Tab-separated table of C-alpha atoms in Angstrom:
chain	number	residue	atom	x	y	z
A	1	MET	CA	0.000	0.000	0.000
A	2	PRO	CA	1.503	3.386	-0.973
A	3	LEU	CA	2.275	5.844	1.804
A	4	THR	CA	-0.038	8.815	2.207
A	5	PRO	CA	1.281	12.255	3.193
A	6	PHE	CA	-0.821	12.238	6.335
A	7	ASP	CA	-0.881	10.274	9.547
A	8	ALA	CA	-4.161	10.007	11.419
A	9	ALA	CA	-3.448	10.393	15.132
A	10	PRO	CA	-6.628	10.224	17.238
A	11	GLN	CA	-4.513	9.561	20.328
A	12	HIS	CA	-3.378	13.189	20.360
A	13	GLY	CA	-4.727	15.432	23.069
A	14	PRO	CA	-3.842	17.832	25.863
A	15	ARG	CA	-1.683	16.246	28.571
A	16	PRO	CA	-2.925	15.404	31.150
A	17	LEU	CA	-6.341	15.033	29.541
A	18	PRO	CA	-8.367	14.525	32.787
A	19	LEU	CA	-7.042	17.794	34.190
A	20	PHE	CA	-7.771	19.578	30.917
A	21	LEU	CA	-11.367	18.321	31.059
A	22	ASP	CA	-11.686	19.538	34.653
A	23	LEU	CA	-10.372	22.920	33.539
A	24	LEU	CA	-12.824	22.963	30.638
A	25	ARG	CA	-15.771	22.225	32.929
A	26	SER	CA	-14.702	24.952	35.321
A	27	GLU	CA	-14.140	27.615	32.673
A	28	THR	CA	-17.443	26.907	30.875
A	29	ALA	CA	-19.649	26.253	33.913
A	30	ALA	CA	-21.916	29.194	33.090
A	31	SER	CA	-22.146	28.515	29.360
A	32	PRO	CA	-23.254	25.157	27.915
A	33	GLU	CA	-22.703	26.610	24.450
A	34	ARG	CA	-19.051	27.367	25.150
A	35	ARG	CA	-18.572	23.926	26.671
A	36	ALA	CA	-20.040	22.243	23.605
A	37	ALA	CA	-17.847	24.344	21.325
A	38	ALA	CA	-14.678	23.562	23.306
A	39	LEU	CA	-15.469	19.836	23.335
A	40	ALA	CA	-16.094	19.949	19.595
A	41	GLY	CA	-12.741	21.671	19.134
A	42	LEU	CA	-11.029	19.055	21.287
A	43	ALA	CA	-12.564	16.213	19.269
A	44	ALA	CA	-11.555	17.906	16.008
A	45	TYR	CA	-7.991	18.321	17.246
A	46	GLN	CA	-7.723	14.722	18.400
A	47	GLY	CA	-8.963	13.412	15.069
A	48	ALA	CA	-7.131	15.838	12.795
A	49	ARG	CA	-4.850	14.503	10.091
A	50	ARG	CA	-1.173	15.132	10.721
A	51	ILE	CA	1.429	15.881	8.077
A	52	ARG	CA	4.118	13.246	8.320
A	53	LYS	CA	7.117	14.367	10.320
A	54	ARG	CA	10.128	15.598	8.422
A	55	ARG	CA	13.168	13.388	8.258
A	56	SER	CA	15.622	14.395	10.980
A	57	MET	CA	18.587	16.466	9.866
A	58	PRO	CA	22.091	14.931	9.977
A	59	VAL	CA	23.841	14.549	13.322
A	60	VAL	CA	27.298	16.135	13.351
A	61	ALA	CA	28.173	15.745	17.048
A	62	ARG	CA	27.094	13.800	20.124
A	63	ALA	CA	27.483	14.314	23.865
A	64	GLY	CA	25.686	11.787	25.989
A	65	ARG	CA	22.083	11.598	24.841
A	66	ALA	CA	22.255	15.053	23.197
A	67	VAL	CA	23.098	15.569	19.535
A	68	LEU	CA	23.759	18.494	17.230
A	69	ARG	CA	21.740	18.547	13.989
A	70	ASP	CA	23.057	20.405	10.956
A	71	TYR	CA	20.651	22.575	8.940
A	72	GLY	CA	23.356	24.048	6.695
A	73	ALA	CA	23.269	22.922	3.063
A	74	ASP	CA	27.063	22.901	2.833
A	75	ALA	CA	29.204	23.359	5.913
A	76	ASN	CA	32.188	24.279	3.717
A	77	THR	CA	30.465	27.306	2.190
A	78	SER	CA	28.314	28.467	5.101
A	79	PRO	CA	30.344	31.243	6.734
A	80	LEU	CA	28.522	31.503	10.044
A	81	PRO	CA	27.789	28.484	12.272
A	82	VAL	CA	24.919	29.380	14.588
A	83	VAL	CA	23.969	26.957	17.344
A	84	PHE	CA	20.349	27.105	18.469
A	85	VAL	CA	19.659	25.916	22.003
A	86	PRO	CA	16.004	24.996	22.650
A	87	SER	CA	14.447	24.579	26.059
A	88	LEU	CA	14.619	21.283	27.895
A	89	ILE	CA	10.819	21.626	28.027
A	90	ASN	CA	8.868	20.735	24.834
A	91	PRO	CA	10.461	19.330	21.662
A	92	PRO	CA	13.146	21.295	19.789
A	93	PHE	CA	11.178	21.379	16.521
A	94	ILE	CA	9.516	24.663	17.495
A	95	LEU	CA	12.504	26.126	15.620
A	96	ASP	CA	11.803	23.946	12.570
A	97	MET	CA	8.056	23.980	12.100
A	98	PRO	CA	6.498	23.092	8.721
A	99	HIS	CA	6.942	25.577	5.875
A	100	PRO	CA	6.819	28.545	5.977
A	101	ARG	CA	7.441	28.688	9.743
A	102	SER	CA	10.906	27.150	10.063
A	103	LEU	CA	13.354	29.735	11.381
A	104	LEU	CA	16.288	27.348	10.893
A	105	ARG	CA	15.589	26.607	7.221
A	106	TRP	CA	14.942	30.295	6.544
A	107	LEU	CA	18.358	31.210	7.970
A	108	SER	CA	20.016	28.384	6.043
A	109	ARG	CA	18.698	29.821	2.786
A	110	ARG	CA	20.420	33.081	3.727
A	111	GLY	CA	23.905	31.646	3.851
A	112	MET	CA	24.140	30.713	7.523
A	113	ARG	CA	24.774	27.299	9.007
A	114	PRO	CA	22.152	26.711	11.698
A	115	LEU	CA	22.879	23.833	14.071
A	116	LEU	CA	20.179	22.632	16.446
A	117	VAL	CA	20.746	21.038	19.839
A	118	ASP	CA	18.458	18.024	20.270
A	119	TRP	CA	18.485	17.051	23.955
A	120	GLY	CA	17.190	13.523	23.343
A	121	GLU	CA	14.967	11.748	25.822
A	122	ALA	CA	15.796	11.616	29.511
A	123	THR	CA	15.449	8.305	31.349
A	124	PRO	CA	15.520	7.484	35.068
A	125	ALA	CA	19.224	6.716	34.657
A	126	ASP	CA	19.734	10.465	34.057
A	127	ARG	CA	17.942	11.460	37.270
A	128	ASP	CA	20.959	13.277	38.799
A	129	LEU	CA	21.721	15.464	35.762
A	130	ASP	CA	20.585	18.964	36.676
A	131	VAL	CA	20.429	22.040	34.430
A	132	THR	CA	23.981	23.020	35.311
A	133	GLN	CA	25.264	19.597	34.285
A	134	HIS	CA	23.245	19.726	31.064
A	135	VAL	CA	25.298	22.824	30.216
A	136	GLU	CA	28.638	21.454	31.407
A	137	SER	CA	28.361	17.843	30.222
A	138	LEU	CA	26.150	18.080	27.124
A	139	LEU	CA	25.944	21.601	25.674
A	140	VAL	CA	29.552	22.768	26.038
A	141	PRO	CA	31.048	19.549	24.564
A	142	LEU	CA	28.713	19.908	21.569
A	143	LEU	CA	29.860	23.491	21.062
A	144	ARG	CA	33.540	22.587	21.355
A	145	SER	CA	33.119	19.828	18.761
A	146	ILE	CA	32.601	22.462	16.055
A	147	GLY	CA	36.221	23.550	16.321
A	148	GLU	CA	35.637	27.308	16.248
A	149	PRO	CA	33.705	29.889	18.273
A	150	VAL	CA	30.052	29.911	17.243
A	151	ALA	CA	27.173	32.293	17.560
A	152	LEU	CA	24.729	31.070	20.200
A	153	VAL	CA	20.954	31.580	20.045
A	154	GLY	CA	18.824	30.257	22.907
A	155	TYR	CA	15.054	30.073	23.157
A	156	CYS	CA	13.185	30.069	26.495
A	157	LEU	CA	15.133	28.017	29.073
A	158	GLY	CA	17.549	27.259	26.239
A	159	GLY	CA	18.475	30.938	26.304
A	160	THR	CA	19.216	30.712	30.016
A	161	MET	CA	21.451	27.708	29.336
A	162	ALA	CA	23.120	29.319	26.327
A	163	ALA	CA	24.017	32.335	28.468
A	164	ALA	CA	25.625	30.017	31.015
A	165	ALA	CA	27.589	28.214	28.282
A	166	ALA	CA	28.840	31.553	26.944
A	167	ALA	CA	30.319	32.253	30.382
A	168	MET	CA	32.351	29.028	30.150
A	169	MET	CA	33.864	29.347	26.672
A	170	PRO	CA	34.461	31.890	23.887
A	171	VAL	CA	31.532	32.482	21.530
A	172	ARG	CA	31.099	34.946	18.679
A	173	GLY	CA	27.890	36.302	20.113
A	174	LEU	CA	24.891	35.443	22.274
A	175	ALA	CA	21.243	36.058	21.378
A	176	THR	CA	18.398	35.026	23.655
A	177	ILE	CA	14.718	34.763	22.761
A	178	ALA	CA	12.076	34.852	25.514
A	179	ALA	CA	14.682	33.625	27.991
A	180	PRO	CA	14.139	33.908	31.755
A	181	TRP	CA	17.049	35.020	33.923
A	182	ARG	CA	15.690	37.135	36.796
A	183	PHE	CA	13.138	34.634	38.051
A	184	SER	CA	11.847	36.994	40.733
A	185	GLY	CA	10.318	38.856	37.783
A	186	PHE	CA	7.635	36.187	37.501
A	187	GLY	CA	5.861	37.919	40.373
A	188	THR	CA	4.617	36.813	43.760
A	189	GLU	CA	1.347	35.254	42.623
A	190	ALA	CA	2.833	33.186	39.795
A	191	LEU	CA	5.719	32.040	41.975
A	192	ALA	CA	3.283	30.922	44.665
A	193	HIS	CA	1.393	28.797	42.098
A	194	ILE	CA	4.658	27.338	40.838
A	195	ASP	CA	5.801	26.517	44.375
A	196	ALA	CA	2.488	24.802	45.187
A	197	LEU	CA	2.685	22.765	41.978
A	198	TRP	CA	6.188	21.527	42.817
A	199	GLU	CA	5.307	20.776	46.442
A	200	ALA	CA	2.498	18.504	45.231
A	201	ALA	CA	4.496	16.837	42.443
A	202	GLN	CA	7.961	16.561	44.000
A	203	PRO	CA	7.556	13.256	45.909
A	204	MET	CA	6.225	11.471	42.826
A	205	CYS	CA	8.934	12.977	40.615
A	206	GLU	CA	11.665	11.975	43.036
A	207	SER	CA	10.349	8.415	43.030
A	208	LEU	CA	10.267	8.306	39.220
A	209	GLY	CA	13.613	10.014	38.756
A	210	LEU	CA	11.845	12.207	36.166
A	211	VAL	CA	9.502	15.186	35.959
A	212	PRO	CA	6.781	14.163	33.480
A	213	MET	CA	5.651	16.660	30.874
A	214	GLU	CA	2.171	16.537	32.423
A	215	VAL	CA	3.488	18.275	35.552
A	216	LEU	CA	4.922	21.143	33.552
A	217	GLN	CA	1.890	21.435	31.294
A	218	THR	CA	-0.332	21.771	34.344
A	219	GLY	CA	1.659	24.807	35.395
A	220	PHE	CA	1.414	26.396	31.944
A	221	TRP	CA	-2.378	25.983	31.888
A	222	GLN	CA	-2.730	27.649	35.270
A	223	LEU	CA	-1.085	30.791	33.951
A	224	ASP	CA	-4.078	31.509	31.690
A	225	PRO	CA	-6.860	28.897	31.965
A	226	ALA	CA	-9.382	30.999	30.048
A	227	ARG	CA	-7.126	31.215	26.994
A	228	THR	CA	-6.354	27.486	27.209
A	229	ILE	CA	-10.036	26.670	26.696
A	230	ALA	CA	-10.916	29.529	24.354
A	231	LYS	CA	-8.430	28.416	21.710
A	232	TYR	CA	-10.245	25.082	21.378
A	233	GLU	CA	-13.546	26.928	20.993
A	234	ARG	CA	-12.018	28.911	18.132
A	235	PHE	CA	-10.553	25.796	16.558
A	236	ALA	CA	-14.027	24.221	16.380
A	237	ARG	CA	-15.039	26.994	13.969
A	238	LEU	CA	-12.103	26.567	11.580
A	239	ASP	CA	-12.173	24.744	8.264
A	240	PRO	CA	-10.047	21.620	8.958
A	241	ALA	CA	-8.315	22.087	5.609
A	242	SER	CA	-7.386	25.717	6.256
A	243	ALA	CA	-3.855	26.930	6.937
A	244	ALA	CA	-5.014	28.234	10.317
A	245	ALA	CA	-6.305	24.794	11.322
A	246	ARG	CA	-3.136	23.045	10.200
A	247	SER	CA	-1.066	25.564	12.116
A	248	PHE	CA	-3.140	25.051	15.269
A	249	VAL	CA	-2.690	21.279	15.112
A	250	ALA	CA	1.066	21.578	14.597
A	251	MET	CA	1.450	24.025	17.469
A	252	GLU	CA	-0.698	22.030	19.880
A	253	ASP	CA	1.183	18.842	19.036
A	254	TRP	CA	4.377	20.686	19.931
A	255	ALA	CA	2.920	22.124	23.146
A	256	ASN	CA	1.580	18.728	24.233
A	257	GLY	CA	4.735	16.871	23.276
A	258	GLY	CA	8.095	16.657	24.901
A	259	SER	CA	10.173	14.299	26.966
A	260	PRO	CA	10.262	14.373	30.747
A	261	LEU	CA	12.881	16.368	32.594
A	262	THR	CA	15.406	14.638	34.771
A	263	TYR	CA	14.467	14.873	38.436
A	264	ALA	CA	17.575	16.944	39.216
A	265	ALA	CA	16.810	19.414	36.410
A	266	GLY	CA	13.240	19.814	37.625
A	267	ARG	CA	14.362	20.279	41.205
A	268	GLN	CA	16.901	22.906	40.174
A	269	ILE	CA	14.389	24.800	38.041
A	270	PHE	CA	11.758	24.878	40.777
A	271	ASP	CA	14.004	25.314	43.837
A	272	ASP	CA	17.145	27.105	42.648
A	273	PHE	CA	15.692	29.180	39.833
A	274	TYR	CA	12.062	30.004	40.652
A	275	THR	CA	12.392	30.051	44.442
A	276	ALA	CA	15.991	31.149	45.082
A	277	ASP	CA	16.547	33.008	41.772
A	278	LEU	CA	20.208	32.010	41.633
A	279	PRO	CA	20.692	33.337	38.057
A	280	GLY	CA	19.096	36.707	38.806
A	281	ASN	CA	21.082	37.064	42.024
A	282	GLY	CA	24.378	36.234	40.322
A	283	ARG	CA	24.795	33.008	42.318
A	284	TRP	CA	24.351	30.376	39.595
A	285	ARG	CA	27.774	28.818	39.100
A	286	VAL	CA	28.438	26.875	35.921
A	287	GLY	CA	31.835	25.423	35.142
A	288	GLY	CA	33.149	26.910	38.379
A	289	VAL	CA	32.248	30.505	37.468
A	290	ALA	CA	29.242	32.674	38.221
A	291	ALA	CA	27.203	33.007	35.040
A	292	ASP	CA	26.615	36.677	34.200
A	293	PRO	CA	25.526	37.367	30.613
A	294	ARG	CA	25.779	41.117	31.205
A	295	SER	CA	29.562	40.888	31.559
A	296	LEU	CA	30.312	38.706	28.523
A	297	PRO	CA	33.069	40.019	26.229
A	298	CYS	CA	31.109	39.124	23.068
A	299	PRO	CA	28.164	40.964	21.453
A	300	THR	CA	24.846	40.145	23.127
A	301	VAL	CA	21.185	40.796	22.358
A	302	GLU	CA	17.907	39.688	23.882
A	303	PHE	CA	14.496	39.541	22.239
A	304	VAL	CA	11.778	40.052	24.838
A	305	SER	CA	8.036	39.619	24.462
A	306	LEU	CA	5.921	42.232	26.219
A	307	THR	CA	2.864	39.959	26.003
A	308	ASP	CA	4.497	36.697	27.109
A	309	ARG	CA	2.392	34.673	29.562
A	310	ILE	CA	5.047	31.959	29.961
A	311	VAL	CA	8.185	34.070	30.489
A	312	PRO	CA	7.222	37.599	31.588
A	313	ALA	CA	9.261	40.523	30.318
A	314	ALA	CA	10.248	41.365	33.901
A	315	SER	CA	12.290	38.145	34.055
A	316	ALA	CA	14.538	39.090	31.112
A	317	ILE	CA	18.302	39.421	31.538
A	318	GLY	CA	18.531	43.184	31.181
A	319	LEU	CA	21.094	43.385	28.365
A	320	ASP	CA	21.993	46.766	26.888
A	321	ASP	CA	20.708	45.612	23.482
A	322	ARG	CA	17.123	44.622	24.214
A	323	ARG	CA	14.522	44.303	21.448
A	324	ASP	CA	10.928	44.388	22.706
A	325	LEU	CA	8.250	42.546	20.705
A	326	ARG	CA	4.487	42.485	21.067
A	327	LEU	CA	4.134	38.831	20.141
A	328	GLY	CA	3.551	35.945	22.535
A	329	HIS	CA	6.025	33.369	23.776
A	330	VAL	CA	5.418	31.068	20.804
A	331	GLY	CA	4.103	33.614	18.326
A	332	MET	CA	7.395	35.508	18.353
A	333	VAL	CA	9.091	32.426	16.885
A	334	VAL	CA	6.462	30.935	14.560
A	335	GLY	CA	3.550	33.382	14.352
A	336	SER	CA	2.490	35.270	11.238
A	337	GLY	CA	4.444	38.309	12.430
A	338	ALA	CA	7.563	36.408	13.487
A	339	MET	CA	9.541	36.961	10.293
A	340	GLN	CA	9.273	40.728	10.495
A	341	ALA	CA	9.535	41.057	14.273
A	342	LEU	CA	12.188	38.426	15.071
A	343	TRP	CA	13.639	36.509	12.113
A	344	ARG	CA	14.886	39.498	10.105
A	345	PRO	CA	16.311	41.432	13.082
A	346	LEU	CA	18.016	38.272	14.364
A	347	ALA	CA	19.502	37.536	10.929
A	348	GLY	CA	20.744	41.107	10.671
A	349	TRP	CA	22.347	40.901	14.100
A	350	LEU	CA	24.028	37.579	13.311
A	351	THR	CA	25.345	38.826	9.974
A	352	ALA	CA	26.854	41.889	11.653
A	353	LEU	CA	28.872	39.869	14.187
A	354	PRO	CA	32.594	40.599	13.918
A	355	ALA	CA	34.730	38.100	12.063
A	356	ILE	CA	36.862	35.623	13.974
A	357	ARG	CA	40.415	36.936	14.351
């Protein structure tokens, strides 16, 4: 039987589904019409046809379970290697969404050599590998394998980690996108919710040696429960064959996907970052040095969303070159306005980096 370009995937759905349904009931308690619309949207999403996944790009380096994937057409003629560091949370393909929303392929067509860190899948055997050790033992060895200083671009928590790596070794430049650094900037109310979530989940996570994606997703939903439900209501009204519907399915699959975190990484994020704010207080030590992106000797820039519900603008690093955007946490990377607001300015900044001496 010949292969079709689509893969039916009725098993898809928000994770954890029971909690999503509880949230749906709560948010639509006063409106049976809204509840019916949201349920119809959920059913349509679960049953939507999926475009088959792209073939993975070639691996050019390995460090433990992490690999570096090459998006450059010809490494010999691409003058600027740029390593993109995604978050440990959610899959890395947010930076390589289907055409025309792939930032990496867009940059490749403009003469750069994008390289993507793929963290792989954590197992209970990795339980003791915290965020610091992800930088020291996985990210930095991948960067050193290239054989020359690279430009570093980090998205979300990947930006936090890229900044720490840049403190350990020479890089041509550092750009962060929606990256938290001053975790006290999340605000008292959000931090209290995050602390309560971890207090409830920590014993189970410690027993597993992992922090399941469902734990993290629960926290994201609590940031804006009304929007979480409303987007499924809107999806119910879309033509399934429309570009908007296909984009919704791709983005929700990304948001609901992702491997678990190691227990140590989860503990460090919740305890050392959110609660103690070690990065923002200048007390996060990586490779034996305090990580401080504001004192790096290389060019630096940060792209900050003023409408980000996941990483608030108040948690940004505070670099001298700060570019404020009015697109959301995900929209600034893959939304309809991303090319103008982020892709082109980032490409211009990368192209202007000084040559290696």
